[in-house]
XYZ file of C-alpha atoms in Angstrom:
766
model
C 6.526 8.317 -61.898
C 4.804 5.020 -61.070
C 8.134 3.340 -60.353
C 9.172 6.296 -58.226
C 5.978 6.132 -56.123
C 6.381 2.396 -55.731
C 9.872 2.932 -54.491
C 8.699 5.580 -51.993
C 6.033 3.230 -50.624
C 8.564 0.548 -49.740
C 8.887 0.315 -45.934
C 12.146 1.724 -44.674
C 14.262 -0.585 -42.546
C 15.115 0.643 -39.080
C 18.333 2.584 -38.763
C 18.916 2.456 -35.031
C 22.665 2.124 -35.471
C 22.898 4.739 -38.192
C 26.031 6.867 -37.966
C 25.622 10.538 -38.730
C 28.477 11.630 -40.938
C 31.530 12.813 -39.054
C 34.582 14.072 -40.932
C 37.251 11.380 -40.978
C 39.855 13.816 -39.745
C 37.728 14.683 -36.749
C 36.870 11.022 -36.093
C 40.533 10.130 -35.793
C 41.036 12.831 -33.187
C 38.215 11.516 -30.993
C 39.371 9.027 -28.363
C 38.078 5.503 -29.016
C 39.655 3.456 -26.280
C 37.003 1.725 -24.195
C 37.216 1.919 -20.453
C 38.612 -1.210 -18.863
C 36.034 -3.743 -17.690
C 38.453 -4.523 -14.878
C 38.031 -0.951 -13.668
C 34.255 -1.400 -13.576
C 34.591 -4.660 -11.649
C 36.913 -3.141 -9.053
C 34.680 -0.107 -8.649
C 31.624 -2.363 -8.358
C 33.191 -4.316 -5.500
C 34.298 -1.148 -3.698
C 30.913 0.598 -3.808
C 29.217 -2.659 -2.757
C 31.461 -3.002 0.280
C 30.970 0.655 1.178
C 27.206 0.296 0.922
C 27.260 -2.709 3.255
C 29.561 -1.077 5.801
C 27.552 2.156 5.971
C 24.337 0.237 6.594
C 25.444 -2.432 9.074
C 27.665 -0.227 11.240
C 26.124 0.272 14.720
C 23.190 -1.923 13.682
C 22.621 -2.973 17.288
C 21.906 0.629 18.310
C 19.388 1.483 19.603
C 18.510 -1.824 21.251
C 14.820 -0.992 21.541
C 11.721 -0.735 19.338
C 12.043 2.223 16.966
C 9.280 3.998 15.011
C 7.391 1.620 12.631
C 9.294 -1.419 13.898
C 6.309 -1.547 16.239
C 4.221 -2.617 13.219
C 6.401 -4.728 10.961
C 8.217 -6.596 13.700
C 4.826 -7.446 15.194
C 3.531 -8.772 11.866
C 6.560 -11.052 11.526
C 5.805 -12.409 15.011
C 2.199 -13.134 14.036
C 3.403 -15.304 11.145
C 5.549 -17.343 13.492
C 2.609 -17.679 15.918
C 0.152 -18.485 13.129
C -2.287 -15.788 14.320
C -4.297 -13.877 11.758
C -3.581 -10.139 11.481
C -4.602 -7.370 9.088
C -2.384 -4.769 7.437
C -2.844 -2.359 4.540
C 0.312 -3.635 2.817
C 0.672 -6.889 0.830
C 2.424 -9.710 2.700
C 5.696 -10.338 0.803
C 7.958 -8.032 2.839
C 6.574 -9.216 6.170
C 6.875 -12.849 5.071
C 10.558 -12.276 4.310
C 11.039 -10.820 7.789
C 9.246 -13.800 9.291
C 11.547 -16.093 7.300
C 14.562 -14.367 8.856
C 13.077 -14.886 12.307
C 12.417 -18.549 11.588
C 15.987 -19.126 10.388
C 17.469 -17.694 13.601
C 15.132 -19.694 15.828
C 12.775 -16.908 16.839
C 9.294 -18.127 17.883
C 7.341 -14.858 17.714
C 6.927 -14.484 21.471
C 7.504 -10.694 21.368
C 4.760 -8.502 19.870
C 6.567 -5.116 19.567
C 3.685 -3.503 21.462
C 5.306 -0.178 22.321
C 8.067 2.061 20.977
C 11.009 2.022 23.370
C 10.601 -1.580 24.586
C 13.940 -3.306 25.123
C 14.990 -6.027 22.699
C 17.670 -7.696 24.888
C 15.321 -7.854 27.874
C 12.789 -9.756 25.740
C 15.325 -11.976 23.956
C 14.480 -10.713 20.461
C 16.973 -11.319 17.576
C 16.464 -7.757 16.358
C 19.937 -7.495 14.825
C 19.104 -10.349 12.433
C 15.917 -8.581 11.332
C 17.736 -5.290 10.880
C 20.629 -6.986 9.077
C 18.272 -8.388 6.436
C 16.740 -4.947 5.843
C 20.202 -3.349 5.786
C 21.468 -5.819 3.181
C 18.421 -5.120 1.023
C 19.208 -1.412 1.287
C 22.882 -2.035 0.569
C 22.060 -4.021 -2.598
C 20.349 -0.953 -4.075
C 23.746 0.678 -4.674
C 25.442 -2.026 -6.804
C 22.238 -2.435 -8.833
C 22.161 1.334 -9.422
C 25.834 1.157 -10.445
C 24.929 -1.508 -13.015
C 22.021 0.578 -14.321
C 24.360 3.495 -14.986
C 26.846 1.174 -16.663
C 24.149 -0.397 -18.857
C 22.886 2.972 -20.111
C 26.416 3.952 -21.154
C 27.625 6.162 -18.300
C 31.392 6.277 -17.873
C 33.256 4.569 -15.048
C 33.732 7.885 -13.243
C 30.006 8.603 -13.609
C 29.025 5.164 -12.290
C 31.224 5.644 -9.248
C 29.859 9.147 -8.651
C 26.223 8.013 -8.835
C 26.857 5.017 -6.608
C 28.631 7.115 -3.968
C 25.798 9.646 -4.006
C 23.585 6.763 -2.889
C 26.113 5.092 -0.580
C 26.456 8.219 1.530
C 22.878 9.428 1.470
C 21.737 9.800 5.068
C 18.064 9.093 4.346
C 18.731 5.815 2.529
C 21.019 4.684 5.346
C 18.486 5.539 8.059
C 15.579 3.888 6.263
C 17.584 0.724 5.550
C 18.859 0.069 9.080
C 15.545 -0.587 10.813
C 12.882 -3.302 10.633
C 10.897 -1.596 7.874
C 9.610 -2.540 4.424
C 11.068 0.357 2.450
C 14.524 -1.126 1.789
C 12.830 -4.129 0.162
C 10.476 -1.856 -1.777
C 13.325 0.286 -3.105
C 15.438 -2.741 -3.970
C 12.703 -4.476 -5.972
C 11.895 -1.169 -7.689
C 15.479 -0.593 -8.827
C 15.939 -4.266 -9.723
C 12.853 -4.096 -11.956
C 14.301 -1.051 -13.733
C 17.612 -2.871 -14.213
C 15.915 -5.991 -15.587
C 13.927 -3.923 -18.072
C 17.078 -2.148 -19.338
C 18.800 -5.517 -19.788
C 15.769 -6.771 -21.704
C 15.612 -3.674 -23.888
C 19.253 -4.115 -24.856
C 18.333 -7.547 -26.260
C 15.836 -5.978 -28.699
C 17.992 -6.872 -31.701
C 17.797 -10.557 -30.713
C 14.054 -11.024 -30.137
C 12.832 -14.333 -28.687
C 16.357 -15.450 -27.866
C 17.042 -17.128 -24.511
C 18.514 -13.940 -23.037
C 15.594 -11.896 -24.367
C 13.082 -14.203 -22.662
C 15.128 -14.366 -19.452
C 15.313 -10.624 -18.889
C 11.684 -10.096 -19.886
C 10.596 -12.801 -17.434
C 12.798 -11.381 -14.664
C 11.272 -7.949 -15.212
C 7.870 -9.499 -14.530
C 9.185 -11.194 -11.388
C 10.589 -7.865 -10.193
C 7.256 -6.126 -10.765
C 5.442 -8.816 -8.805
C 7.941 -8.465 -5.962
C 7.817 -4.667 -5.683
C 4.015 -4.691 -5.673
C 4.046 -7.554 -3.183
C 5.843 -5.387 -0.614
C 3.658 -2.284 -0.890
C 0.823 -1.291 -3.186
C 2.826 1.802 -4.126
C 4.893 -0.653 -6.181
C 2.192 -0.173 -8.827
C 4.065 3.017 -9.710
C 6.976 0.839 -10.846
C 4.512 -1.245 -12.845
C 3.269 1.963 -14.482
C 6.845 2.968 -15.346
C 7.599 -0.321 -17.071
C 4.126 -0.253 -18.631
C 4.790 3.094 -20.315
C 8.178 1.863 -21.571
C 6.495 -1.288 -22.917
C 3.833 0.671 -24.789
C 6.507 2.901 -26.290
C 8.489 -0.167 -27.330
C 5.460 -1.829 -28.919
C 4.561 1.382 -30.717
C 7.995 1.364 -32.361
C 7.524 -2.270 -33.342
C 4.246 -1.329 -35.009
C 5.949 1.283 -37.199
C 5.607 0.191 -40.827
C 9.159 1.366 -41.550
C 10.413 -1.536 -39.479
C 8.800 -3.961 -41.888
C 7.566 -6.149 -39.023
C 4.732 -8.533 -40.019
C 1.621 -8.305 -37.852
C 2.029 -11.957 -36.907
C 5.468 -11.185 -35.451
C 4.091 -8.089 -33.714
C 1.391 -10.276 -32.162
C 4.130 -12.536 -30.788
C 5.903 -9.530 -29.278
C 2.645 -8.342 -27.747
C 1.816 -11.804 -26.383
C 5.281 -12.262 -24.877
C 5.045 -8.954 -23.043
C 1.491 -9.661 -21.887
C 2.636 -13.013 -20.515
C 5.762 -11.783 -18.748
C 4.681 -8.286 -17.695
C 1.043 -8.933 -16.728
C 0.462 -12.609 -15.965
C 3.850 -13.364 -14.375
C 3.748 -10.304 -12.034
C 0.186 -11.122 -11.036
C 1.123 -14.709 -10.190
C 4.164 -13.501 -8.244
C 1.894 -11.057 -6.421
C -0.609 -13.788 -5.510
C 1.861 -16.397 -4.234
C 2.712 -14.503 -0.988
C -1.018 -14.142 -0.293
C -1.434 -17.908 -0.569
C 1.441 -18.419 1.884
C -0.070 -15.684 4.075
C -3.380 -17.552 4.388
C -1.676 -20.911 4.905
C 0.463 -19.616 7.778
C -2.224 -17.562 9.527
C -4.806 -20.237 10.316
C -5.490 -19.300 13.942
C -7.754 -16.552 15.210
C -5.885 -13.316 15.859
C -6.165 -9.529 16.106
C -7.086 -9.172 12.424
C -10.293 -11.205 12.644
C -12.571 -8.208 13.172
C -11.565 -6.664 9.837
C -12.796 -9.680 7.902
C -16.278 -10.902 7.065
C -17.918 -13.510 9.272
C -17.586 -16.081 6.494
C -13.850 -15.405 6.391
C -13.623 -15.626 10.183
C -15.181 -19.086 10.020
C -11.996 -20.291 8.311
C -9.869 -19.400 11.358
C -9.243 -21.841 14.188
C -10.637 -20.657 17.521
C -12.503 -17.612 16.240
C -14.908 -16.684 19.057
C -17.247 -14.840 16.722
C -18.168 -17.961 14.764
C -17.514 -20.975 17.020
C -20.784 -22.186 18.525
C -23.131 -20.562 15.994
C -26.717 -21.755 16.438
C -30.070 -21.336 14.756
C -32.393 -18.846 16.471
C -35.583 -20.207 18.070
C -38.439 -17.754 18.395
C -38.900 -16.219 21.862
C -35.130 -16.335 22.453
C -33.384 -13.530 24.303
C -30.928 -12.055 21.814
C -27.912 -9.775 22.071
C -27.644 -7.995 18.720
C -24.306 -6.446 17.710
C -23.555 -4.026 14.875
C -21.109 -5.496 12.362
C -19.339 -2.256 11.451
C -18.925 -0.465 14.793
C -19.313 -3.301 17.311
C -21.961 -1.607 19.477
C -24.988 -3.446 20.852
C -28.604 -2.611 20.041
C -29.512 -1.042 23.365
C -32.414 0.703 25.077
C -33.240 2.051 28.534
C -35.949 3.976 30.349
C -34.461 7.388 29.531
C -36.376 9.474 26.999
C -35.356 11.481 23.952
C -35.588 15.206 24.847
C -38.651 16.942 23.446
C -36.634 19.631 21.679
C -33.249 19.148 19.966
C -30.491 21.759 19.924
C -31.496 22.911 16.429
C -35.083 23.463 17.553
C -36.621 20.339 16.011
C -39.266 18.452 17.981
C -38.870 14.742 18.830
C -41.422 12.097 19.835
C -39.980 12.147 23.360
C -40.011 8.355 23.162
C -37.753 5.831 24.870
C -34.142 6.008 23.713
C -32.731 3.290 21.445
C -28.951 3.728 21.206
C -25.790 1.851 20.320
C -23.842 0.856 23.445
C -20.306 -0.505 23.312
C -20.632 -2.634 26.469
C -22.900 -5.574 27.218
C -25.642 -5.408 29.852
C -29.248 -6.546 30.297
C -30.499 -3.444 28.507
C -28.999 -4.925 25.318
C -31.278 -7.997 25.353
C -34.234 -8.350 22.996
C -36.892 -11.069 22.699
C -37.597 -12.043 19.107
C -41.276 -12.801 18.515
C -43.135 -14.013 15.420
C -45.787 -11.825 13.817
C -49.343 -13.156 14.050
C -50.942 -14.024 10.756
C -54.008 -11.956 11.632
C -51.818 -8.854 12.108
C -49.955 -9.015 8.777
C -50.639 -11.320 5.865
C -47.344 -12.814 4.655
C -46.068 -16.032 3.160
C -44.799 -17.822 6.241
C -42.761 -20.957 5.383
C -44.016 -24.270 6.675
C -42.169 -26.040 9.471
C -39.288 -28.295 8.466
C -39.094 -31.893 9.641
C -36.403 -30.904 12.115
C -38.595 -28.139 13.569
C -41.537 -30.517 13.916
C -39.394 -33.101 15.724
C -38.005 -30.448 18.094
C -41.339 -28.623 18.560
C -39.717 -25.317 17.748
C -39.784 -22.684 15.008
C -36.515 -21.070 13.932
C -36.078 -17.556 12.514
C -35.593 -17.577 8.751
C -34.638 -15.205 5.983
C -37.472 -12.774 5.115
C -39.435 -13.631 8.281
C -41.573 -10.851 9.790
C -40.702 -10.432 13.460
C -41.061 -8.092 16.427
C -38.262 -7.238 18.862
C -39.324 -6.789 22.475
C -36.907 -5.040 24.830
C -36.407 -7.373 27.790
C -36.072 -4.921 30.673
C -38.733 -2.364 29.628
C -41.259 -4.712 27.912
C -41.475 -2.344 24.946
C -41.294 -3.095 21.242
C -38.707 -1.651 18.852
C -40.350 0.732 16.384
C -39.592 3.540 13.956
C -41.874 6.298 12.743
C -41.989 9.347 10.544
C -39.981 11.620 12.861
C -36.474 12.852 11.999
C -33.583 11.224 13.822
C -31.676 13.411 16.349
C -28.370 13.598 14.440
C -29.338 12.473 10.938
C -32.354 14.459 9.777
C -32.782 12.404 6.607
C -33.201 9.209 8.641
C -36.102 8.178 10.868
C -36.121 8.227 14.649
C -35.835 4.874 16.454
C -37.707 4.315 19.712
C -39.957 1.740 21.451
C -43.605 1.411 22.431
C -45.331 -0.671 25.123
C -48.435 -2.749 24.436
C -50.409 -0.741 26.982
C -49.768 2.602 25.296
C -52.876 4.551 24.293
C -51.918 4.573 20.597
C -50.493 1.033 20.538
C -53.228 -0.296 18.240
C -52.609 2.477 15.712
C -48.812 2.106 15.936
C -48.521 -1.678 16.047
C -47.486 -2.009 12.372
C -44.497 0.236 13.138
C -43.183 -2.572 15.364
C -43.083 -5.131 12.548
C -39.640 -5.861 11.049
C -38.377 -8.095 8.266
C -35.190 -10.139 8.666
C -33.034 -9.976 5.529
C -29.927 -12.177 5.233
C -27.717 -11.045 2.310
C -27.038 -13.793 -0.258
C -29.283 -16.276 1.594
C -32.020 -18.386 0.009
C -35.657 -17.705 0.726
C -36.400 -19.358 4.058
C -32.737 -19.907 4.917
C -32.109 -20.240 8.656
C -30.665 -17.250 10.561
C -27.671 -18.289 12.672
C -25.983 -16.512 15.520
C -22.467 -15.088 15.243
C -21.799 -15.953 11.611
C -24.830 -14.577 9.738
C -24.923 -10.802 9.180
C -28.461 -9.616 8.580
C -30.568 -6.491 8.170
C -33.608 -5.431 10.186
C -35.985 -3.716 7.731
C -39.162 -1.890 8.755
C -42.167 -3.643 7.201
C -44.164 -0.396 7.055
C -41.530 2.199 6.074
C -38.852 0.106 4.366
C -36.000 1.673 6.367
C -33.182 -0.344 7.935
C -31.944 -0.235 11.523
C -28.652 1.664 11.222
C -25.911 3.215 13.343
C -22.755 5.266 12.872
C -19.853 6.343 15.054
C -20.928 9.918 15.785
C -21.998 10.012 19.462
C -25.217 11.442 20.795
C -25.137 14.500 23.120
C -25.037 14.186 26.890
C -28.714 13.245 27.060
C -27.840 10.111 25.070
C -24.855 9.312 27.340
C -22.473 9.695 24.360
C -23.752 6.421 22.922
C -24.134 5.941 19.182
C -27.276 7.044 17.421
C -29.611 4.298 16.123
C -31.986 5.365 13.344
C -33.943 4.184 10.320
C -31.797 4.379 7.188
C -33.648 4.866 3.903
C -30.604 3.543 2.016
C -31.207 -0.134 2.715
C -28.132 -1.253 0.725
C -25.792 0.677 3.037
C -23.150 -1.515 4.696
C -23.905 0.181 8.022
C -27.219 -1.680 8.174
C -25.653 -5.067 8.978
C -26.062 -6.691 12.399
C -25.314 -10.088 13.876
C -26.600 -12.032 16.853
C -23.871 -12.348 19.436
C -25.648 -14.338 22.130
C -28.797 -16.507 22.283
C -30.668 -17.426 25.493
C -33.319 -20.140 25.144
C -34.246 -23.354 26.900
C -32.932 -25.283 23.886
C -29.560 -23.484 23.918
C -27.095 -24.840 26.496
C -23.529 -23.472 26.584
C -24.090 -21.890 23.193
C -25.254 -25.133 21.535
C -28.688 -26.471 20.647
C -29.417 -29.502 22.837
C -29.982 -31.628 19.733
C -26.739 -30.551 18.076
C -23.198 -31.843 18.558
C -20.930 -29.470 20.555
C -18.756 -27.421 18.189
C -15.190 -28.492 17.536
C -12.973 -25.367 17.472
C -10.714 -27.027 14.913
C -13.539 -27.547 12.426
C -13.377 -24.710 9.946
C -15.281 -23.554 6.911
C -13.299 -23.706 3.677
C -13.298 -20.743 1.286
C -11.575 -20.721 -2.082
C -8.318 -18.781 -2.213
C -9.680 -16.360 -4.827
C -12.531 -15.218 -2.591
C -10.265 -14.762 0.419
C -7.753 -12.790 -1.644
C -10.445 -10.570 -3.192
C -11.891 -9.741 0.232
C -8.500 -8.941 1.748
C -7.402 -6.917 -1.295
C -10.544 -4.763 -1.165
C -10.039 -4.128 2.558
C -6.373 -3.217 2.030
C -7.274 -0.618 -0.596
C -10.111 0.781 1.512
C -8.136 1.121 4.743
C -5.045 2.450 2.956
C -7.096 5.240 1.409
C -8.641 5.940 4.823
C -5.255 6.821 6.400
C -6.055 10.526 6.318
C -5.583 11.570 9.925
C -2.669 14.016 10.365
C 0.593 12.802 11.856
C 3.222 14.956 13.617
C 5.818 14.071 10.969
C 3.668 13.837 7.833
C 4.601 16.128 4.944
C 3.384 17.159 1.492
C 4.982 15.844 -1.734
C 5.980 19.338 -2.850
C 8.465 19.604 0.004
C 10.163 16.216 -0.389
C 12.879 16.894 -3.026
C 14.029 19.972 -1.127
C 14.520 18.271 2.266
C 12.152 20.719 3.933
C 11.214 18.272 6.669
C 12.259 14.849 7.931
C 10.880 12.264 10.355
C 12.023 11.730 13.935
C 12.367 7.949 14.356
C 13.849 7.836 17.845
C 14.983 10.211 20.578
C 16.952 9.867 23.789
C 17.540 12.891 25.977
C 20.661 11.368 27.537
C 23.513 12.284 25.230
C 21.243 14.275 22.921
C 20.671 11.198 20.774
C 18.190 11.161 17.922
C 17.562 9.166 14.743
C 16.121 11.582 12.218
C 15.229 10.631 8.642
C 16.900 13.404 6.683
C 18.121 13.363 3.107
C 21.700 14.383 2.315
C 20.939 18.068 1.559
C 23.540 18.569 -1.178
C 22.732 15.316 -2.977
C 18.978 15.892 -2.796
C 19.165 19.497 -3.977
C 21.587 18.567 -6.755
C 19.443 15.641 -7.910
C 16.214 17.650 -8.198
C 18.216 20.315 -10.053
C 19.417 17.670 -12.494
C 15.868 16.492 -13.096
C 14.710 20.042 -13.824
C 17.685 20.698 -16.134
C 17.023 17.539 -18.118
C 13.344 18.378 -18.469
C 14.161 21.902 -19.625
C 16.758 20.726 -22.134
C 14.381 18.089 -23.512
C 11.686 20.695 -24.143
C 14.164 23.175 -25.687
C 15.576 20.489 -27.976
C 12.066 19.669 -29.258
C 11.359 23.344 -29.882
C 14.658 23.823 -31.737
C 14.126 20.632 -33.718
C 10.692 21.892 -34.704
C 12.412 25.013 -36.022
C 14.923 22.956 -38.021
C 17.843 23.272 -35.577
C 19.349 19.888 -34.712
C 22.091 20.156 -32.081
C 21.982 16.525 -30.970
C 21.793 14.319 -33.991
C 19.693 11.187 -34.331
C 21.962 8.814 -32.432
C 22.786 10.940 -29.397
C 19.161 12.058 -29.169
C 18.049 8.441 -29.172
C 20.398 7.731 -26.266
C 19.207 10.944 -24.563
C 15.559 9.852 -24.880
C 15.840 6.114 -24.329
C 18.315 6.189 -21.439
C 17.837 9.344 -19.388
C 14.325 9.732 -20.773
C 13.304 6.318 -19.446
C 14.667 7.233 -16.013
C 12.773 10.514 -16.215
C 9.536 8.600 -16.756
C 10.407 6.512 -13.710
C 11.004 9.599 -11.556
C 7.759 11.163 -12.731
C 5.655 8.053 -12.139
C 7.120 7.445 -8.673
C 6.586 11.046 -7.566
C 3.724 12.930 -9.247
C 0.922 10.437 -8.335
C 1.427 11.289 -4.657
C -0.020 14.736 -5.351
C -3.299 12.996 -6.226
C -3.462 10.882 -3.067
C -5.611 11.915 -0.138
C -3.940 9.683 2.430
C -1.303 10.694 4.965
C 2.167 10.930 3.375
C 5.760 10.957 4.636
C 9.218 11.795 3.316
C 10.104 8.111 2.855
C 7.502 7.864 0.086
C 9.900 9.899 -2.085
C 12.893 7.580 -1.697
C 12.351 5.518 -4.901
C 12.007 8.768 -6.869
C 15.100 10.144 -5.171
C 17.204 7.145 -6.237
C 16.030 7.562 -9.822
C 16.704 11.318 -9.684
C 20.288 10.566 -8.651
C 20.663 8.290 -11.684
C 19.247 11.027 -13.938
C 21.563 13.688 -12.523
C 24.603 11.415 -12.730
C 23.871 10.546 -16.363
C 23.362 14.250 -17.126
C 26.679 15.217 -15.517
C 28.351 12.416 -17.455
C 26.695 13.672 -20.646
C 28.215 17.130 -20.198
C 31.583 15.609 -19.279
C 31.559 13.375 -22.342
C 30.605 16.283 -24.607
C 33.699 18.120 -23.426
C 35.914 15.401 -24.941
C 34.740 16.343 -28.451
C 36.034 19.889 -28.352
C 33.988 23.054 -28.939
C 30.285 22.266 -28.857
C 29.296 24.300 -31.912
C 32.100 22.770 -33.992
C 30.747 19.231 -33.844
C 27.161 19.836 -32.697
C 27.492 16.364 -31.142
C 26.365 14.736 -34.428
C 28.395 11.604 -33.884
C 27.956 7.858 -34.005
C 26.960 5.941 -30.871
C 30.068 3.790 -31.232
C 32.266 6.863 -30.961
C 30.051 8.417 -28.258
C 30.247 5.329 -26.041
C 33.995 4.995 -26.442
C 34.743 8.592 -25.511
C 36.384 9.300 -22.171
C 35.458 12.444 -20.215
C 38.298 14.920 -19.826
C 40.338 15.998 -16.831
C 37.894 18.781 -15.893
C 35.106 16.232 -15.579
C 37.293 14.020 -13.393
C 38.070 16.944 -11.105
C 34.364 17.794 -10.843
C 33.609 14.187 -9.907
C 36.303 14.190 -7.217
C 34.973 17.491 -5.838
C 31.398 16.194 -5.695
C 32.514 12.984 -3.992
C 34.470 14.967 -1.411
C 31.530 17.258 -0.649
C 29.181 14.280 -0.464
C 31.425 12.459 1.989
C 31.916 15.565 4.147
C 28.207 16.384 4.445
C 27.394 12.739 5.151
C 29.896 12.718 8.020
C 28.471 15.991 9.328
C 24.913 14.586 9.582
C 25.991 11.054 10.497
C 24.927 11.344 14.186
C 21.323 11.818 13.029
C 21.481 8.700 10.856
C 22.975 6.376 13.463
C 21.645 7.996 16.637
C 25.118 8.370 18.139
C 24.297 11.743 19.678
C 25.780 15.233 19.958
C 28.011 16.796 22.565
C 25.759 19.790 23.308
C 22.600 21.631 22.364
C 24.683 24.188 20.502
C 26.085 21.487 18.229
C 22.549 20.256 17.513
C 21.480 23.764 16.564
C 24.411 24.038 14.170
C 23.038 20.994 12.337
C 19.588 22.524 11.985
C 20.043 24.111 8.557
C 16.314 24.664 8.094
C 13.862 25.830 10.750
C 11.428 23.094 9.657
C 13.739 20.269 10.763
C 12.389 18.666 13.975
C 15.650 18.241 15.855
C 15.296 17.818 19.611
C 16.409 20.774 21.776
C 17.071 22.837 18.611
């Protein structure tokens, strides 16, 4: 008994290549001849050429700015001009477009301002830009062909899957314009291919090929994320496959020492976490190096970041603030000026609440004299506070500058009244305090004077640090009530001239409390410079470490991406995407009834989502039957079923389902990576059924065969006929909808209406 237990406790070696017993007589009858590698090579070349031709044909048409070319063409121009811009997407794809422009001698003179602008009239090498995107889109097909080949799909299946993608109208349309999606899809599919190649080296761990494909997978993940943040879905796909792989390595039956497992874990951490992150960061470094001049993206960044840009008007000429200066104070978040005028707040608000009927203090977008305030020090006999002593520089200049944590009063220049807040609810924000002013000759001035005292707070500044114009954001905090001067974008009613409401915010840490001094008027300030200071050199810039710049930009990208919630005429919900319920109109021309409409090949899309659902159903049924002791697959075929199609299924799921959780505006093109993977799943499933047919009656063999025999089997004649039929239908439907992909136009309105299969398709005149 003891020997028997000891024997049972011995770890079992892995049996990945185990052959389930097949009667020798039956094994001889099963075809074993492998498909010719020459056939694969010829097919590979053909589908590659077809993919290129379908994407570069009529590339010059239309010769004007189309849809989102207005964005991504513009960003490429900014790189070539060296002007800083902001976008919600990482920079890799736009850098590649800029590289194309540089190679063809383009200088970035055209800014793609408006859809419909002519390219030839503005001497823009738009065909070169589109050609690069088209070639990226064309490369998706041969890589997909190789994926199918690597997972064991037959030659006929590889050709079928590739042609599904070659003649898909949506992929063609999305690849022919100056957009990022062809690059995104390419890097996504390339990452999947690299991972499959790595996984097939699992029996030769730490070999040169093993390291190469693992490293290239990491590079692919860095590239796909570097084009769009949605590339993280590809990272999640590979991440799940990696965890599954490591879990198998940890199985005691494999007999793998923990030290070896640690090496496997470390190698994957290095190549699938560190390498992608480095590849993701490199384009950002190039991005910052190229965009060193002030540009349209300055306003999105912090003032400290803006100081790093040459010629930034917000930070050049920043000065310290002498007391009794006339200041123009601007809100950091919304850009309005702290403004007041003689008009009063109405006594009664629309909801019946009573106001103080004091002088209005509003946020005004334009500059005038009513936006000027005199900053005054607070007398020591009014409020006891620890006022810092004068510095040597202040003594020499006979001046006192405003410092961090100083107590001040703000006197409105044109009405000679002091800014104050009091315990009255604000007009629009009842939880905040009303902002108004008071003159020094008011009857209750003596009782209200402490309400005019404010503390200057400069975030991250030292005690007594000097406040500077333009570059130093600061808060204005009520000394008595502890509320901060605040504004938001909701306009006041007509009595407030639709200006922004200014109030006292009890949440002093709110980002909406930040202000900056835009302009300083004082006898010591001449042309924006203190008379004792050297005039500013626009080329002198503050240096910030790359990590800080990247972190700031990354946070802004995530924030603004999530804020893209406003509806769009062609936005759609994820639940409609696989069924081609609605497309996107990229371009329209009434002459000749021409339109470019992003529309998936209906038959291919409907077939591919059907294949995904069939695979999912069969996987669940197989697990239920297996749980009941019924094994219709066998260990080896099931392993292929799970590791090949199952891996693709994870990829489809991870590139599709997360969109249901997103609150931002979504479009059909967000589904394209999932669509490509769904085509691979469906093709492999069709090939699976075709290959099963070569083994005779299903119940006779129950597909319990070796992988060697399974991989060598050729699908029968029925399968070949099905493939030819599907290819013919695919080609015919592609040709039918081709005018919508290339914008070549229709002969009449009636013909357009014939192409409108669903009422939800936005075809012009239909």
